[in-house]
PDB file of C-alpha atoms in Angstrom:
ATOM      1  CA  UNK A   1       0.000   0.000   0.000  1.00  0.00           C
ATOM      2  CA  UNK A   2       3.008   2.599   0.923  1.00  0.00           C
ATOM      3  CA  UNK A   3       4.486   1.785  -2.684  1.00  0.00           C
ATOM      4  CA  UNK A   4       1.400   2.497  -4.108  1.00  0.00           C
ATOM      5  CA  UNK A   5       0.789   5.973  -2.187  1.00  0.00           C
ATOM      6  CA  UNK A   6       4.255   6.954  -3.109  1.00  0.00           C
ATOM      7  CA  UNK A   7       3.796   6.032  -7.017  1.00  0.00           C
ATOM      8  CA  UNK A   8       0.542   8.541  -6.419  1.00  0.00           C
ATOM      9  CA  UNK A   9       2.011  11.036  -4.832  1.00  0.00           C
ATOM     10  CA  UNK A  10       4.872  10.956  -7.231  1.00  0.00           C
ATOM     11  CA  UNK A  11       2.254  11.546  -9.978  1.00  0.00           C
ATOM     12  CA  UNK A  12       0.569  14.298  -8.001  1.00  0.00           C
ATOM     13  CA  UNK A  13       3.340  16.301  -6.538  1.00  0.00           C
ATOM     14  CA  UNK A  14       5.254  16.294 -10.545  1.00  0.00           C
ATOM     15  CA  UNK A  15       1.860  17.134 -12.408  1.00  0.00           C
ATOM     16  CA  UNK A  16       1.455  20.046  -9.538  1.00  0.00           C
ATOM     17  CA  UNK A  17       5.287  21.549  -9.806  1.00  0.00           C
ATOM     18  CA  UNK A  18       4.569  21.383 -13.770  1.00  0.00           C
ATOM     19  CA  UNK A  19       1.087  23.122 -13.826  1.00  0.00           C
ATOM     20  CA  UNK A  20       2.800  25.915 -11.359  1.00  0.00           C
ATOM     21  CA  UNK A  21       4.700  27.225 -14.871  1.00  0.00           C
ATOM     22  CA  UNK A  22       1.592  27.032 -17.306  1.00  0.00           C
ATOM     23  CA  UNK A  23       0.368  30.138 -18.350  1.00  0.00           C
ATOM     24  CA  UNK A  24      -3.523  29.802 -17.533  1.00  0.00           C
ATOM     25  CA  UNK A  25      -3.249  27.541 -14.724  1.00  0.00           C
ATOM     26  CA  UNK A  26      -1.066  29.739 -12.712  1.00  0.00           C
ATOM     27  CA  UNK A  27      -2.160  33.423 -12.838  1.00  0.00           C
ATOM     28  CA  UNK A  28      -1.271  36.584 -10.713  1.00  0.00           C
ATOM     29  CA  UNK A  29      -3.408  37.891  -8.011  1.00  0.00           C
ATOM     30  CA  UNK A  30      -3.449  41.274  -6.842  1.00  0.00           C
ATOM     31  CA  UNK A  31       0.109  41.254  -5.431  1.00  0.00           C
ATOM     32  CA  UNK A  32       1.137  40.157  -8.819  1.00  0.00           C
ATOM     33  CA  UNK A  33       2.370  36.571  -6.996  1.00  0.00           C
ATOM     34  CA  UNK A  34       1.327  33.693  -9.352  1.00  0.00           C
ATOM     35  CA  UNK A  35      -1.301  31.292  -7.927  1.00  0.00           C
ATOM     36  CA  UNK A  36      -1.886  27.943  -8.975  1.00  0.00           C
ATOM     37  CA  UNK A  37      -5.882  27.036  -9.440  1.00  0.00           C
ATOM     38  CA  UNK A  38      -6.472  30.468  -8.140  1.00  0.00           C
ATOM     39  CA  UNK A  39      -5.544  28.992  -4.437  1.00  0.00           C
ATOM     40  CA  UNK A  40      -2.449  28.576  -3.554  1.00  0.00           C
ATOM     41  CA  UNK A  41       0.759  30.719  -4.160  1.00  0.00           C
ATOM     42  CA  UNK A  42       3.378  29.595  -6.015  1.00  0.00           C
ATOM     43  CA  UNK A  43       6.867  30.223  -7.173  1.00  0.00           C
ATOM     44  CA  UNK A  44       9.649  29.021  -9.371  1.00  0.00           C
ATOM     45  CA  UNK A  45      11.352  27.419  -5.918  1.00  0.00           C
ATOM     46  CA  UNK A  46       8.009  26.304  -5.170  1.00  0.00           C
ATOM     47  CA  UNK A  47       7.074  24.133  -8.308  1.00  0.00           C
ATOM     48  CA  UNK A  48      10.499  23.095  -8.658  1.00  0.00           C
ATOM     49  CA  UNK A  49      10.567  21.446  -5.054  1.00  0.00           C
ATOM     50  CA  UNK A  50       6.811  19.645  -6.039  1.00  0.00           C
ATOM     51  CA  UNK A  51       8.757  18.548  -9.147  1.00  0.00           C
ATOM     52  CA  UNK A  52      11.887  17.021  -7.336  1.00  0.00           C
ATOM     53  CA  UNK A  53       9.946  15.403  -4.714  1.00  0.00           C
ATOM     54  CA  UNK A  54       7.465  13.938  -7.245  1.00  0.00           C
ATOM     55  CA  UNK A  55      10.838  12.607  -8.870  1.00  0.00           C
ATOM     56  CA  UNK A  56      11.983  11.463  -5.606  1.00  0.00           C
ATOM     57  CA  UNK A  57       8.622  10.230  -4.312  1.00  0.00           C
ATOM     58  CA  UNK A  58       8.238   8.338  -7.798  1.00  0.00           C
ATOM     59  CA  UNK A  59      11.914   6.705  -8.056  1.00  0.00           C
ATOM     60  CA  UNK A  60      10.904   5.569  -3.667  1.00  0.00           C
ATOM     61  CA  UNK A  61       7.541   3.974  -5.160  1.00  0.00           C
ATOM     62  CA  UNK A  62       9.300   2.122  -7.588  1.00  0.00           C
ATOM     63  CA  UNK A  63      11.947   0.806  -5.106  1.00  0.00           C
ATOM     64  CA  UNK A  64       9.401  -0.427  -3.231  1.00  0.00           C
ATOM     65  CA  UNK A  65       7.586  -0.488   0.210  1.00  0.00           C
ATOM     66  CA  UNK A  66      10.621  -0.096   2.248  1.00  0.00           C
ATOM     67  CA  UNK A  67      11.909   3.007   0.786  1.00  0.00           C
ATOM     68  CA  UNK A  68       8.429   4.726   0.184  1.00  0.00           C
ATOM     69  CA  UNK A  69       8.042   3.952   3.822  1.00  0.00           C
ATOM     70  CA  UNK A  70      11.453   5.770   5.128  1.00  0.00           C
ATOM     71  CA  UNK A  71      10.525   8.803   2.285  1.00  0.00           C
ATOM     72  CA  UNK A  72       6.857   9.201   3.830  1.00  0.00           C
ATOM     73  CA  UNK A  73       8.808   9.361   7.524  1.00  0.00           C
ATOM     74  CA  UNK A  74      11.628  11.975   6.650  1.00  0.00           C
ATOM     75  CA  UNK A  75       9.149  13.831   3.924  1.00  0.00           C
ATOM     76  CA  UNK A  76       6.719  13.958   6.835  1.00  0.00           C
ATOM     77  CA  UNK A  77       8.596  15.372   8.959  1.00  0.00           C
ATOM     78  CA  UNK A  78       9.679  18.132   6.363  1.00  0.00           C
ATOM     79  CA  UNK A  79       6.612  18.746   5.566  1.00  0.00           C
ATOM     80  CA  UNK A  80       5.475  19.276   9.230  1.00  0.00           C
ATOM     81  CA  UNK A  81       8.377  21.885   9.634  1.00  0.00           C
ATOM     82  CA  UNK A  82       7.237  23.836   6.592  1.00  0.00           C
ATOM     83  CA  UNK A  83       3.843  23.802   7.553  1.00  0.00           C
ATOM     84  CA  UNK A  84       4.993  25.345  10.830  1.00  0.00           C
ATOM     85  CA  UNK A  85       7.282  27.577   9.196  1.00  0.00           C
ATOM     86  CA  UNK A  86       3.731  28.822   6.531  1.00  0.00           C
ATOM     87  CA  UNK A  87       1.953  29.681  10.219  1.00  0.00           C
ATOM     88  CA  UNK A  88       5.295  31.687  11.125  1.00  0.00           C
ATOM     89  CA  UNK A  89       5.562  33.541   8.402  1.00  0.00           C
ATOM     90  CA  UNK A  90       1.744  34.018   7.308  1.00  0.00           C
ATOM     91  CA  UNK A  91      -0.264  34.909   4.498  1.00  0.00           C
ATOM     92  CA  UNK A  92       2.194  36.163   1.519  1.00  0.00           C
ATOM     93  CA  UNK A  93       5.266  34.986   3.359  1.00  0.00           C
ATOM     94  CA  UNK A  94       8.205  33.658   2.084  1.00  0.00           C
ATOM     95  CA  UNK A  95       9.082  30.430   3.855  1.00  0.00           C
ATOM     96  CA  UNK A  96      12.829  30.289   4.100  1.00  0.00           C
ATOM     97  CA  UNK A  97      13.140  33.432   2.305  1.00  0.00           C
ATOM     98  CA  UNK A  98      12.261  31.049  -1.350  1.00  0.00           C
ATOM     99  CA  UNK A  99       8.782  29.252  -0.818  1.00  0.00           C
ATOM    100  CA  UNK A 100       5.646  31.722  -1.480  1.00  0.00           C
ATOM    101  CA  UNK A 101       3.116  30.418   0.956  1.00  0.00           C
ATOM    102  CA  UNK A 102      -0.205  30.913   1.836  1.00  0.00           C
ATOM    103  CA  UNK A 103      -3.072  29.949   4.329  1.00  0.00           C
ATOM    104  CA  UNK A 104      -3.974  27.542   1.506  1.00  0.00           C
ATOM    105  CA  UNK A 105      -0.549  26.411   1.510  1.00  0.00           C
ATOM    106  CA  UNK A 106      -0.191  25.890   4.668  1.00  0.00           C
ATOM    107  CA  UNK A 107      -3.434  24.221   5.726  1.00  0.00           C
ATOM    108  CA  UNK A 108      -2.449  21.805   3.006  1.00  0.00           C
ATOM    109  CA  UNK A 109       1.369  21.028   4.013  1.00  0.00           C
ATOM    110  CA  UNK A 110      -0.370  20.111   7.519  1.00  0.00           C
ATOM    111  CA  UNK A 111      -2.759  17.343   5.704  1.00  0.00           C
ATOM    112  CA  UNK A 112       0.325  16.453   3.424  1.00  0.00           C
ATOM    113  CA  UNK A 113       2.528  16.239   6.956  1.00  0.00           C
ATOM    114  CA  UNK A 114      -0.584  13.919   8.714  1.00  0.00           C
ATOM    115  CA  UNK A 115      -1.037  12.369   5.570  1.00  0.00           C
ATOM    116  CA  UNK A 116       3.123  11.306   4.976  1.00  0.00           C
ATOM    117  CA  UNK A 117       3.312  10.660   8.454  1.00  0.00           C
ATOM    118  CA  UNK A 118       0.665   8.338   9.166  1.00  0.00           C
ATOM    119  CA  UNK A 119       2.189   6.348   5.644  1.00  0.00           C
ATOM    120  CA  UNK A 120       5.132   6.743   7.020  1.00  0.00           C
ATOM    121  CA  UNK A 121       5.011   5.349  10.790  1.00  0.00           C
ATOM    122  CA  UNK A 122       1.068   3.990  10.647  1.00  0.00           C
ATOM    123  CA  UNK A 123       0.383   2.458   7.883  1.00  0.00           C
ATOM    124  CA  UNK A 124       3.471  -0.194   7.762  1.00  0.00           C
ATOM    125  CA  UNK A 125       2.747  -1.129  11.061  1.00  0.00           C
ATOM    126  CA  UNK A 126      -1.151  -1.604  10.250  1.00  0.00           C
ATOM    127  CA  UNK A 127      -0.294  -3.304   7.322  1.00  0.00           C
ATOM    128  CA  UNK A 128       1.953  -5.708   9.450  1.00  0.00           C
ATOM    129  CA  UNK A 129      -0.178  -7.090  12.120  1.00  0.00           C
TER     130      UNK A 129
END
C-alpha cells in the first residue's frame, strides 16, 4: 500500500510543480504573486521542489515499500516543519526566504505532513499485524 501511495504522490506532486509554470493555470493575483488554481501561491522554488519530490517520491515507489516507507517518515517530517514555518511567516510569506506560501498552503502542508506521516510510521505497522 506505501508503494502504491508513493507512485501517487509521485504523480501528483510532478503534475502540480509542472502546472505551477503554465500560463492559464497559474495566474497573478493582486500582489502580482502567481497562484496555482487560483488557491495557492506559487513560485519558481516552489514548483520546482513539487517537481523534485514527485521525482523522488516516484523513483521511492518504484523501489518499493521499504523506501516509500522511510521517504513518507523523513518527507513527513519536512513537511510538518514547513507547515509550521507557513503559520510563522503568514499569508504572503516567504518560507525560508524562497517558498511563497499561503493559508492555503499551509493548511495543506499540515494534511500532506498527517497524511506522509501516518504512511510513514502507521500504515506499515497496520499493514503488518
Amino acid at each position: 500500500m506505501v508503494k502504491t501511495f508513493a507512485i501517487l504522490y509521485g504523480i501528483v506532486f510532478l503534475a502540480i510543480g509542472i502546472l505551477g509554470f503554465v500560463p492559464g493555470v497559474s495566474v497573478p493575483d493582486a500582489n502580482g504573486m502567481p497562484m496555482l488554481l487560483n488557491i495557492f501561491m506559487v513560485n519558481t522554488n516552489h514548483s520546482i521542489v513539487h517537481i523534485v519530490s514527485g521525482v523522488v517520491f516516484l523513483l521511492c515507489g518504484f523501489a518499493g515499500s521499504g523506501a516509500s516507507s522511510t521517504f513518507f517518515k523523513i518527507f513527513g517530517l519536512v513537511y510538518a516543519l514547513v507547515a509550521i514555518m507557513g503559520f510563522v511567516v503568514g499569508n504572503g510569506g516567504m518560507i525560508f526566504g524562497l517558498i511563497s506560501n499561503n493559508t492555503a498552503d499551509t493548511w495543506l502542508h499540515v494534511v500532506l505532513a498527517v497524511t506522509m506521516l501516518w504512511l510513514g510510521f502507521g500504515a506499515s505497522k497496520t499493514a503488518a499485524a
